[in-house]
Every structure is written in C-alpha cells, then in structure tokens.
PDB file of C-alpha atoms in Angstrom:
ATOM      1  CA  GLU A1201       0.145  -0.110   0.000  1.00 87.00           C
ATOM      2  CA  VAL A1202       0.974   3.511  -0.309  1.00 90.00           C
ATOM      3  CA  LEU A1203       0.252   6.418   2.295  1.00 89.00           C
ATOM      4  CA  ASP A1204       0.618   9.812   1.785  1.00 89.00           C
ATOM      5  CA  ALA A1205       2.637  12.675   4.225  1.00 86.00           C
ATOM      6  CA  ALA A1206      -0.212  12.600   6.398  1.00 86.00           C
ATOM      7  CA  GLY A1207      -0.209   8.276   7.134  1.00 88.00           C
ATOM      8  CA  SER A1208      -3.738   8.271   4.726  1.00 89.00           C
ATOM      9  CA  VAL A1209      -3.272   5.316   2.497  1.00 90.00           C
ATOM     10  CA  VAL A1210      -4.040   6.353  -1.080  1.00 87.00           C
ATOM     11  CA  ALA A1211      -3.347   3.249  -3.014  1.00 86.00           C
ATOM     12  CA  ARG A1212      -3.347  -0.297  -2.713  1.00 87.00           C
ATOM     13  CA  GLY A1213      -2.769  -3.359  -4.376  1.00 83.00           C
ATOM     14  CA  VAL A1214      -0.864  -7.237  -4.825  1.00 86.00           C
ATOM     15  CA  GLY A1215       2.520  -6.850  -6.614  1.00 80.00           C
ATOM     16  CA  LYS A1216       1.667  -3.768  -8.963  1.00 81.00           C
ATOM     17  CA  ILE A1217      -0.081  -0.767  -7.860  1.00 82.00           C
ATOM     18  CA  ASN A1218      -1.524   1.788 -10.809  1.00 81.00           C
ATOM     19  CA  ALA A1219      -1.936   5.361  -9.100  1.00 80.00           C
ATOM     20  CA  MET A1220      -2.394   8.846  -9.829  1.00 80.00           C
ATOM     21  CA  LEU A1221       0.387  10.955  -6.907  1.00 83.00           C
ATOM     22  CA  LEU A1222       2.085  14.265  -6.944  1.00 83.00           C
ATOM     23  CA  ASP A1223       5.133  15.046  -8.880  1.00 82.00           C
ATOM     24  CA  ASP A1224       7.806  15.339  -6.389  1.00 83.00           C
ATOM     25  CA  GLU A1225       6.242  14.445  -3.264  1.00 86.00           C
ATOM     26  CA  VAL A1226       7.514  11.709  -0.985  1.00 90.00           C
ATOM     27  CA  TYR A1227       5.403   8.572  -0.143  1.00 88.00           C
ATOM     28  CA  THR A1228       5.848   5.722   2.228  1.00 90.00           C
ATOM     29  CA  VAL A1229       5.456   2.385   0.507  1.00 91.00           C
ATOM     30  CA  ARG A1230       4.211  -0.886   3.204  1.00 90.00           C
ATOM     31  CA  VAL A1231       5.123  -3.748   1.716  1.00 89.00           C
ATOM     32  CA  TYR A1232       3.105  -7.081   3.741  1.00 85.00           C
ATOM     33  CA  SER A1233       4.333 -10.879   3.739  1.00 79.00           C
ATOM     34  CA  PRO A1234       4.783 -12.801   6.101  1.00 77.00           C
ATOM     35  CA  PHE A1235       7.062  -9.865   6.994  1.00 81.00           C
ATOM     36  CA  THR A1236       6.149  -5.887   6.643  1.00 87.00           C
ATOM     37  CA  TYR A1237       8.723  -3.759   5.281  1.00 88.00           C
ATOM     38  CA  THR A1238       8.466  -0.020   5.010  1.00 90.00           C
ATOM     39  CA  THR A1239      10.658   2.297   2.755  1.00 90.00           C
ATOM     40  CA  GLN A1240       9.802   6.093   1.309  1.00 88.00           C
ATOM     41  CA  ILE A1241      10.043   6.703  -2.682  1.00 86.00           C
ATOM     42  CA  THR A1242       9.593  10.174  -4.335  1.00 86.00           C
ATOM     43  CA  ALA A1243       6.360  10.309  -6.904  1.00 80.00           C
ATOM     44  CA  GLU A1244       7.843  10.571 -10.409  1.00 78.00           C
ATOM     45  CA  GLU A1245       6.478  10.106 -13.812  1.00 71.00           C
ATOM     46  CA  GLY A1246       6.786   6.992 -15.087  1.00 72.00           C
ATOM     47  CA  GLU A1247       7.112   3.491 -13.069  1.00 78.00           C
ATOM     48  CA  VAL A1248       8.824   3.207  -9.861  1.00 81.00           C
ATOM     49  CA  ARG A1249       9.788  -0.056  -8.189  1.00 82.00           C
ATOM     50  CA  VAL A1250      10.656  -0.857  -4.526  1.00 84.00           C
ATOM     51  CA  GLN A1251      13.024  -3.864  -4.678  1.00 86.00           C
ATOM     52  CA  VAL A1252      12.090  -5.620  -1.301  1.00 88.00           C
ATOM     53  CA  PRO A1253      16.170  -6.845   0.763  1.00 92.00           C
ATOM     54  CA  THR A1254      15.044 -10.597   1.198  1.00 93.00           C
ATOM     55  CA  GLY A1255      17.185 -13.263   1.545  1.00 96.00           C
ATOM     56  CA  ARG A1256      16.052 -17.134   2.981  1.00 96.00           C
ATOM     57  CA  LEU A1257      16.799 -18.866   6.013  1.00 97.00           C
ATOM     58  CA  SER A1258      16.474 -22.592   6.627  1.00 98.00           C
ATOM     59  CA  ALA A1259      17.102 -23.872  10.143  1.00 98.00           C
ATOM     60  CA  PHE A1260      17.865 -27.668  11.613  1.00 98.00           C
ATOM     61  CA  ALA A1261      18.432 -28.892  15.172  1.00 98.00           C
ATOM     62  CA  ILE A1262      21.322 -31.378  14.992  1.00 98.00           C
ATOM     63  CA  ASP A1263      23.402 -33.322  17.652  1.00 97.00           C
ATOM     64  CA  SER A1264      27.181 -34.059  17.967  1.00 97.00           C
ATOM     65  CA  PHE A1265      27.166 -36.872  15.088  1.00 96.00           C
ATOM     66  CA  GLY A1266      25.374 -34.442  12.723  1.00 95.00           C
ATOM     67  CA  ARG A1267      22.122 -36.124  12.920  1.00 96.00           C
ATOM     68  CA  VAL A1268      18.934 -33.850  12.076  1.00 97.00           C
ATOM     69  CA  ARG A1269      16.720 -34.679  15.935  1.00 97.00           C
ATOM     70  CA  GLU A1270      12.764 -34.351  14.948  1.00 96.00           C
ATOM     71  CA  ASP A1271      12.301 -34.854  18.050  1.00 96.00           C
ATOM     72  CA  TRP A1272      13.550 -31.838  18.991  1.00 97.00           C
ATOM     73  CA  PRO A1273      11.679 -28.904  18.389  1.00 97.00           C
ATOM     74  CA  VAL A1274      13.814 -25.282  16.110  1.00 98.00           C
ATOM     75  CA  TYR A1275      12.401 -22.338  15.858  1.00 98.00           C
ATOM     76  CA  ILE A1276      13.385 -19.226  13.576  1.00 97.00           C
ATOM     77  CA  VAL A1277      12.793 -16.777  16.311  1.00 96.00           C
ATOM     78  CA  GLY A1278       9.563 -14.303  15.308  1.00 92.00           C
ATOM     79  CA  VAL A1279       9.491 -16.554  11.715  1.00 94.00           C
ATOM     80  CA  ALA A1280       8.379 -19.700  12.009  1.00 96.00           C
ATOM     81  CA  SER A1281       9.390 -23.234  13.309  1.00 96.00           C
ATOM     82  CA  GLY A1282       9.190 -26.858  12.950  1.00 97.00           C
ATOM     83  CA  ALA A1283      10.110 -30.370  14.525  1.00 97.00           C
ATOM     84  CA  GLY A1284      13.979 -30.840  14.029  1.00 97.00           C
ATOM     85  CA  ARG A1285      14.363 -28.549  10.610  1.00 97.00           C
ATOM     86  CA  VAL A1286      12.495 -25.113   8.812  1.00 97.00           C
ATOM     87  CA  GLU A1287      12.640 -25.750   5.435  1.00 96.00           C
ATOM     88  CA  PRO A1288      13.603 -22.328   3.544  1.00 96.00           C
ATOM     89  CA  VAL A1289      11.468 -19.480   3.989  1.00 95.00           C
ATOM     90  CA  GLU A1290      12.163 -15.600   2.774  1.00 94.00           C
ATOM     91  CA  VAL A1291      13.219 -13.338   5.096  1.00 95.00           C
ATOM     92  CA  LEU A1292      13.993  -9.086   5.365  1.00 94.00           C
ATOM     93  CA  ALA A1293      17.899  -9.121   5.328  1.00 95.00           C
ATOM     94  CA  GLY A1294      19.350  -9.119   8.531  1.00 95.00           C
ATOM     95  CA  ARG A1295      19.999 -11.044  11.548  1.00 97.00           C
ATOM     96  CA  TYR A1296      18.173 -13.868  13.093  1.00 97.00           C
ATOM     97  CA  VAL A1297      18.290 -16.018  16.295  1.00 98.00           C
ATOM     98  CA  VAL A1298      18.122 -20.052  15.667  1.00 98.00           C
ATOM     99  CA  ARG A1299      17.153 -22.149  18.856  1.00 98.00           C
ATOM    100  CA  THR A1300      16.145 -25.634  19.889  1.00 98.00           C
ATOM    101  CA  LYS A1301      15.002 -27.060  22.675  1.00 97.00           C
ATOM    102  CA  ALA A1302      17.090 -30.681  24.068  1.00 96.00           C
ATOM    103  CA  PHE A1303      17.633 -32.426  27.730  1.00 95.00           C
ATOM    104  CA  GLY A1304      15.552 -29.753  29.575  1.00 93.00           C
ATOM    105  CA  GLN A1305      17.934 -26.705  28.324  1.00 95.00           C
ATOM    106  CA  GLU A1306      17.953 -24.117  25.297  1.00 97.00           C
ATOM    107  CA  PHE A1307      21.093 -23.991  22.478  1.00 98.00           C
ATOM    108  CA  ALA A1308      20.593 -21.226  20.256  1.00 97.00           C
ATOM    109  CA  ARG A1309      22.659 -19.089  17.831  1.00 97.00           C
ATOM    110  CA  GLU A1310      22.863 -16.178  15.291  1.00 97.00           C
ATOM    111  CA  VAL A1311      22.804 -15.689  11.760  1.00 97.00           C
ATOM    112  CA  GLU A1312      23.492 -12.942   9.544  1.00 97.00           C
ATOM    113  CA  VAL A1313      20.820 -13.541   6.265  1.00 97.00           C
ATOM    114  CA  GLY A1314      22.495 -10.982   3.105  1.00 96.00           C
ATOM    115  CA  VAL A1315      20.031  -9.723   0.530  1.00 95.00           C
ATOM    116  CA  GLY A1316      19.801 -12.211  -2.179  1.00 94.00           C
ATOM    117  CA  ARG A1317      21.426 -14.777  -0.203  1.00 96.00           C
ATOM    118  CA  GLU A1318      20.091 -18.423   1.341  1.00 96.00           C
ATOM    119  CA  VAL A1319      21.457 -19.464   4.313  1.00 97.00           C
ATOM    120  CA  SER A1320      20.841 -22.879   6.098  1.00 97.00           C
ATOM    121  CA  ALA A1321      21.721 -22.432  10.031  1.00 97.00           C
ATOM    122  CA  HIS A1322      22.597 -25.550  11.834  1.00 97.00           C
ATOM    123  CA  VAL A1323      22.150 -25.605  15.722  1.00 97.00           C
ATOM    124  CA  GLU A1324      23.877 -28.608  17.595  1.00 97.00           C
ATOM    125  CA  VAL A1325      23.142 -29.438  20.956  1.00 97.00           C
ATOM    126  CA  PRO A1326      26.883 -31.391  22.091  1.00 97.00           C
ATOM    127  CA  THR A1327      25.692 -34.741  22.825  1.00 97.00           C
ATOM    128  CA  ALA A1328      27.719 -37.719  23.376  1.00 97.00           C
ATOM    129  CA  VAL A1329      27.028 -41.591  23.588  1.00 96.00           C
ATOM    130  CA  LEU A1330      28.310 -43.419  27.056  1.00 95.00           C
ATOM    131  CA  ASP A1331      28.017 -47.408  27.468  1.00 94.00           C
ATOM    132  CA  LEU A1332      28.609 -48.253  31.316  1.00 92.00           C
ATOM    133  CA  GLU A1333      30.076 -51.750  31.743  1.00 90.00           C
ATOM    134  CA  VAL A1334      29.746 -53.228  35.854  1.00 88.00           C
ATOM    135  CA  VAL A1335      32.174 -55.943  36.845  1.00 86.00           C
ATOM    136  CA  GLY A1336      31.570 -57.692  39.287  1.00 77.00           C
ATOM    137  CA  GLY A1337      29.363 -57.235  42.727  1.00 67.00           C
ATOM    138  CA  GLY A1338      26.792 -58.865  42.007  1.00 73.00           C
ATOM    139  CA  SER A1339      23.060 -57.707  39.861  1.00 85.00           C
ATOM    140  CA  VAL A1340      23.183 -54.199  39.434  1.00 87.00           C
ATOM    141  CA  GLU A1341      19.997 -52.551  41.543  1.00 88.00           C
ATOM    142  CA  SER A1342      20.643 -49.289  40.240  1.00 91.00           C
ATOM    143  CA  VAL A1343      22.763 -46.480  38.280  1.00 93.00           C
ATOM    144  CA  LEU A1344      22.716 -42.512  39.167  1.00 93.00           C
ATOM    145  CA  LEU A1345      24.029 -40.478  36.649  1.00 94.00           C
ATOM    146  CA  GLU A1346      24.445 -36.831  37.919  1.00 94.00           C
ATOM    147  CA  GLY A1347      26.275 -34.138  35.577  1.00 94.00           C
ATOM    148  CA  PRO A1348      24.899 -31.704  32.665  1.00 95.00           C
ATOM    149  CA  VAL A1349      22.148 -34.267  32.577  1.00 92.00           C
ATOM    150  CA  SER A1350      20.791 -36.145  36.214  1.00 93.00           C
ATOM    151  CA  LEU A1351      19.451 -39.870  35.195  1.00 93.00           C
ATOM    152  CA  LYS A1352      18.673 -42.490  37.316  1.00 94.00           C
ATOM    153  CA  LEU A1353      18.554 -46.069  35.728  1.00 92.00           C
ATOM    154  CA  ASP A1354      17.770 -49.835  36.323  1.00 91.00           C
ATOM    155  CA  LYS A1355      20.766 -51.059  34.837  1.00 90.00           C
ATOM    156  CA  PRO A1356      23.705 -49.880  33.234  1.00 91.00           C
ATOM    157  CA  PRO A1357      23.949 -47.400  30.391  1.00 91.00           C
ATOM    158  CA  ARG A1358      24.607 -48.924  26.471  1.00 93.00           C
ATOM    159  CA  GLY A1359      24.367 -46.710  23.804  1.00 93.00           C
ATOM    160  CA  LEU A1360      22.815 -43.885  25.846  1.00 94.00           C
ATOM    161  CA  GLU A1361      22.955 -40.023  24.263  1.00 95.00           C
ATOM    162  CA  VAL A1362      23.185 -37.542  26.631  1.00 96.00           C
ATOM    163  CA  LEU A1363      24.593 -34.119  26.769  1.00 97.00           C
ATOM    164  CA  ALA A1364      28.684 -34.048  26.609  1.00 96.00           C
ATOM    165  CA  GLY A1365      30.691 -32.890  30.095  1.00 96.00           C
ATOM    166  CA  ARG A1366      31.741 -34.327  33.056  1.00 96.00           C
ATOM    167  CA  TYR A1367      29.856 -36.817  34.806  1.00 95.00           C
ATOM    168  CA  THR A1368      29.374 -38.642  38.548  1.00 94.00           C
ATOM    169  CA  ALA A1369      28.425 -42.830  37.951  1.00 93.00           C
ATOM    170  CA  LYS A1370      27.038 -43.820  40.935  1.00 93.00           C
ATOM    171  CA  ILE A1371      26.524 -47.600  40.732  1.00 90.00           C
ATOM    172  CA  ALA A1372      24.155 -49.792  43.490  1.00 90.00           C
ATOM    173  CA  ALA A1373      25.197 -53.381  43.276  1.00 86.00           C
ATOM    174  CA  GLY A1374      25.586 -55.927  46.091  1.00 78.00           C
ATOM    175  CA  GLY A1375      25.014 -53.931  48.480  1.00 81.00           C
ATOM    176  CA  LYS A1376      27.572 -51.585  47.369  1.00 85.00           C
ATOM    177  CA  ILE A1377      27.709 -48.110  46.217  1.00 88.00           C
ATOM    178  CA  VAL A1378      30.715 -47.095  43.829  1.00 90.00           C
ATOM    179  CA  GLU A1379      31.555 -44.093  42.587  1.00 91.00           C
ATOM    180  CA  GLU A1380      33.068 -43.352  39.185  1.00 90.00           C
ATOM    181  CA  VAL A1381      33.714 -40.095  37.327  1.00 94.00           C
ATOM    182  CA  VAL A1382      33.471 -39.966  33.753  1.00 93.00           C
ATOM    183  CA  GLU A1383      34.022 -36.810  30.966  1.00 94.00           C
ATOM    184  CA  ILE A1384      32.505 -37.653  27.508  1.00 95.00           C
ATOM    185  CA  LYS A1385      33.356 -34.786  24.855  1.00 96.00           C
ATOM    186  CA  PRO A1386      30.960 -33.833  22.036  1.00 97.00           C
ATOM    187  CA  GLY A1387      30.601 -36.384  19.288  1.00 96.00           C
ATOM    188  CA  GLU A1388      32.349 -38.987  21.555  1.00 96.00           C
ATOM    189  CA  VAL A1389      31.234 -42.587  21.673  1.00 96.00           C
ATOM    190  CA  LYS A1390      32.938 -43.670  25.333  1.00 94.00           C
ATOM    191  CA  THR A1391      32.448 -47.240  27.232  1.00 94.00           C
ATOM    192  CA  VAL A1392      33.716 -47.338  30.830  1.00 92.00           C
ATOM    193  CA  LYS A1393      34.545 -50.202  32.841  1.00 91.00           C
ATOM    194  CA  ILE A1394      33.394 -49.906  36.612  1.00 88.00           C
ATOM    195  CA  ALA A1395      34.364 -52.369  38.969  1.00 87.00           C
ATOM    196  CA  VAL A1396      32.163 -53.249  42.020  1.00 82.00           C
ATOM    197  CA  PRO A1397      34.561 -54.948  44.855  1.00 79.00           C
ATOM    198  CA  THR A1398      33.220 -58.497  45.606  1.00 70.00           C
ATOM    199  CA  ALA A1399      32.889 -59.672  49.367  1.00 58.00           C
ATOM    200  CA  ARG A1400      34.803 -62.434  50.165  1.00 56.00           C
ATOM    201  CA  LEU A1401      34.382 -64.886  53.348  1.00 47.00           C
ATOM    202  CA  THR A1402      37.665 -65.993  55.045  1.00 53.00           C
ATOM    203  CA  ALA A1403      37.885 -68.646  56.871  1.00 52.00           C
ATOM    204  CA  PRO A1404      39.155 -68.883  60.585  1.00 58.00           C
ATOM    205  CA  PRO A1405      42.098 -69.918  61.539  1.00 58.00           C
ATOM    206  CA  GLN A1406      42.917 -73.112  62.483  1.00 62.00           C
ATOM    207  CA  LEU A1407      45.069 -74.296  65.566  1.00 58.00           C
ATOM    208  CA  ALA A1408      47.967 -77.078  65.119  1.00 61.00           C
ATOM    209  CA  PRO A1409      47.545 -79.634  67.436  1.00 63.00           C
ATOM    210  CA  ARG A1410      49.458 -79.904  70.965  1.00 60.00           C
ATOM    211  CA  PRO A1411      50.123 -82.902  72.720  1.00 62.00           C
ATOM    212  CA  ASP A1412      50.351 -82.021  76.149  1.00 61.00           C
ATOM    213  CA  LEU A1413      46.442 -80.158  75.933  1.00 56.00           C
ATOM    214  CA  LEU A1414      43.111 -82.780  77.567  1.00 57.00           C
ATOM    215  CA  PRO A1415      40.343 -82.155  76.723  1.00 58.00           C
ATOM    216  CA  LEU A1416      37.820 -80.638  79.154  1.00 52.00           C
ATOM    217  CA  ILE A1417      34.696 -81.888  79.598  1.00 54.00           C
ATOM    218  CA  LEU A1418      32.000 -79.367  81.190  1.00 49.00           C
ATOM    219  CA  LYS A1419      28.988 -80.728  83.164  1.00 55.00           C
ATOM    220  CA  ILE A1420      26.368 -78.309  84.521  1.00 53.00           C
ATOM    221  CA  SER A1421      24.043 -79.373  87.170  1.00 54.00           C
ATOM    222  CA  LYS A1422      23.015 -78.177  90.677  1.00 57.00           C
ATOM    223  CA  GLU A1423      26.362 -79.784  92.268  1.00 58.00           C
ATOM    224  CA  PRO A1424      29.492 -78.104  92.015  1.00 57.00           C
ATOM    225  CA  LEU A1425      31.429 -78.036  88.582  1.00 51.00           C
ATOM    226  CA  THR A1426      34.119 -81.267  88.410  1.00 54.00           C
ATOM    227  CA  TYR A1427      36.738 -81.557  86.154  1.00 49.00           C
ATOM    228  CA  LYS A1428      37.460 -85.269  84.581  1.00 50.00           C
TER     229      LYS A1428
END
C-alpha cells in the first residue's frame, strides 16, 4: 500500500499498483508478506520500483553426530518453527536467532541473512554416547548419573545419548555403592568399565594340635562343677 505524508492510504494492490500521485511528493510504501517492509519513495512520472531486501533462511536442530533430530523443536525466532527442521522461508535481510531445546535446556545461535542470499543455520546440541559396564559385585540394583543431565536407571546404560560433559556415575550393586567420574566430549562414543568389589569369605585360622593339652568336659548340674 502507498501512504501520503499524513499517513492516509492513497493506493493499495498486490504486486503492482497503478496510482495518481503528486509529482515530487514523498510517499511511504508498505509491503506486507509474512513480514512487513516499509520504505519511502519520491513520486515521479513513469514507474517506480520498490525492491524488498530479502533472503532465504532454513534451520536445523542437530546432535554432535550430524543427525537432524526431529524429536527436538527448532525455531527461527519470530518467523517459523518445526520439528527438527524449518524449510527455507523468505525473510527480510538481517540478523536472526535460531533456537532449539533438548534435555530440558535451550541452545541458540545468531545468523546473518544477506540480500539475495540463502542461509542454512544448524543449531548443534553437544551430545555424546555413553556405555557403562559393571564388573563384579553381583546384580546391579540402580545406576545414578549426575552431571549436565541427571538420570536414574535400573541397569547400566548402553548406547545412551547424553549431553557432553563431566558426570558422576553411582552404581548400587551387591549392597555396595561405587562412584566413578566420567568425562565425555561432544561426538564421543565412550565405554567405561566400573568394578564393584566382591565380598570374600575368610575361613577362621586353624590351631595346630598340642599333645600337652587334655580335652575339657563341662558338666552342667546343680552340683559343683567337676573336672575329669
């Protein structure tokens, strides 16, 4: 639409407007799309072209193994959202924030979209894969992971994707609790073996026979004790 200096709409159309304007007057042109773009023009005889400075932006939520995670939401803030990905959308040139959420935390980055450029923005969540093997100590009763992500498990995890970082693993097995500090980096697949001590039964020491000692027999009665 075209507005005069007083803010009144003097013309409106789609894609192209034919209007009678006062020569050399300044008018405001407002373009509506998924976005709103406003600029000013000076009326002159003939055709006045208004170029909207746009680009195209797509977004993806990925883990540290390069996989697009459709189980994580992704947002181009103020523009669009999707499950793991947002297909290319036309936006005004400028800076945008792309955000995702995983493991109860938010991860974001800023991107710049230039005029006539197509930008693909990837938001990476720093993940790693953890395997825990428990050796000895009988059956495992529970596993507690404390760190960037806190989890309580019934058994040692295999192929568990977690946020990268430093963890304390607490293993309950055979009536004992064993702790192990584990550090995993983004994109790392790590196997950690944790040994739980096994209780050992020790036989009492055997006394060597002594020929100078006689067997003692105790008789319990109302009478005074006698020795034979």
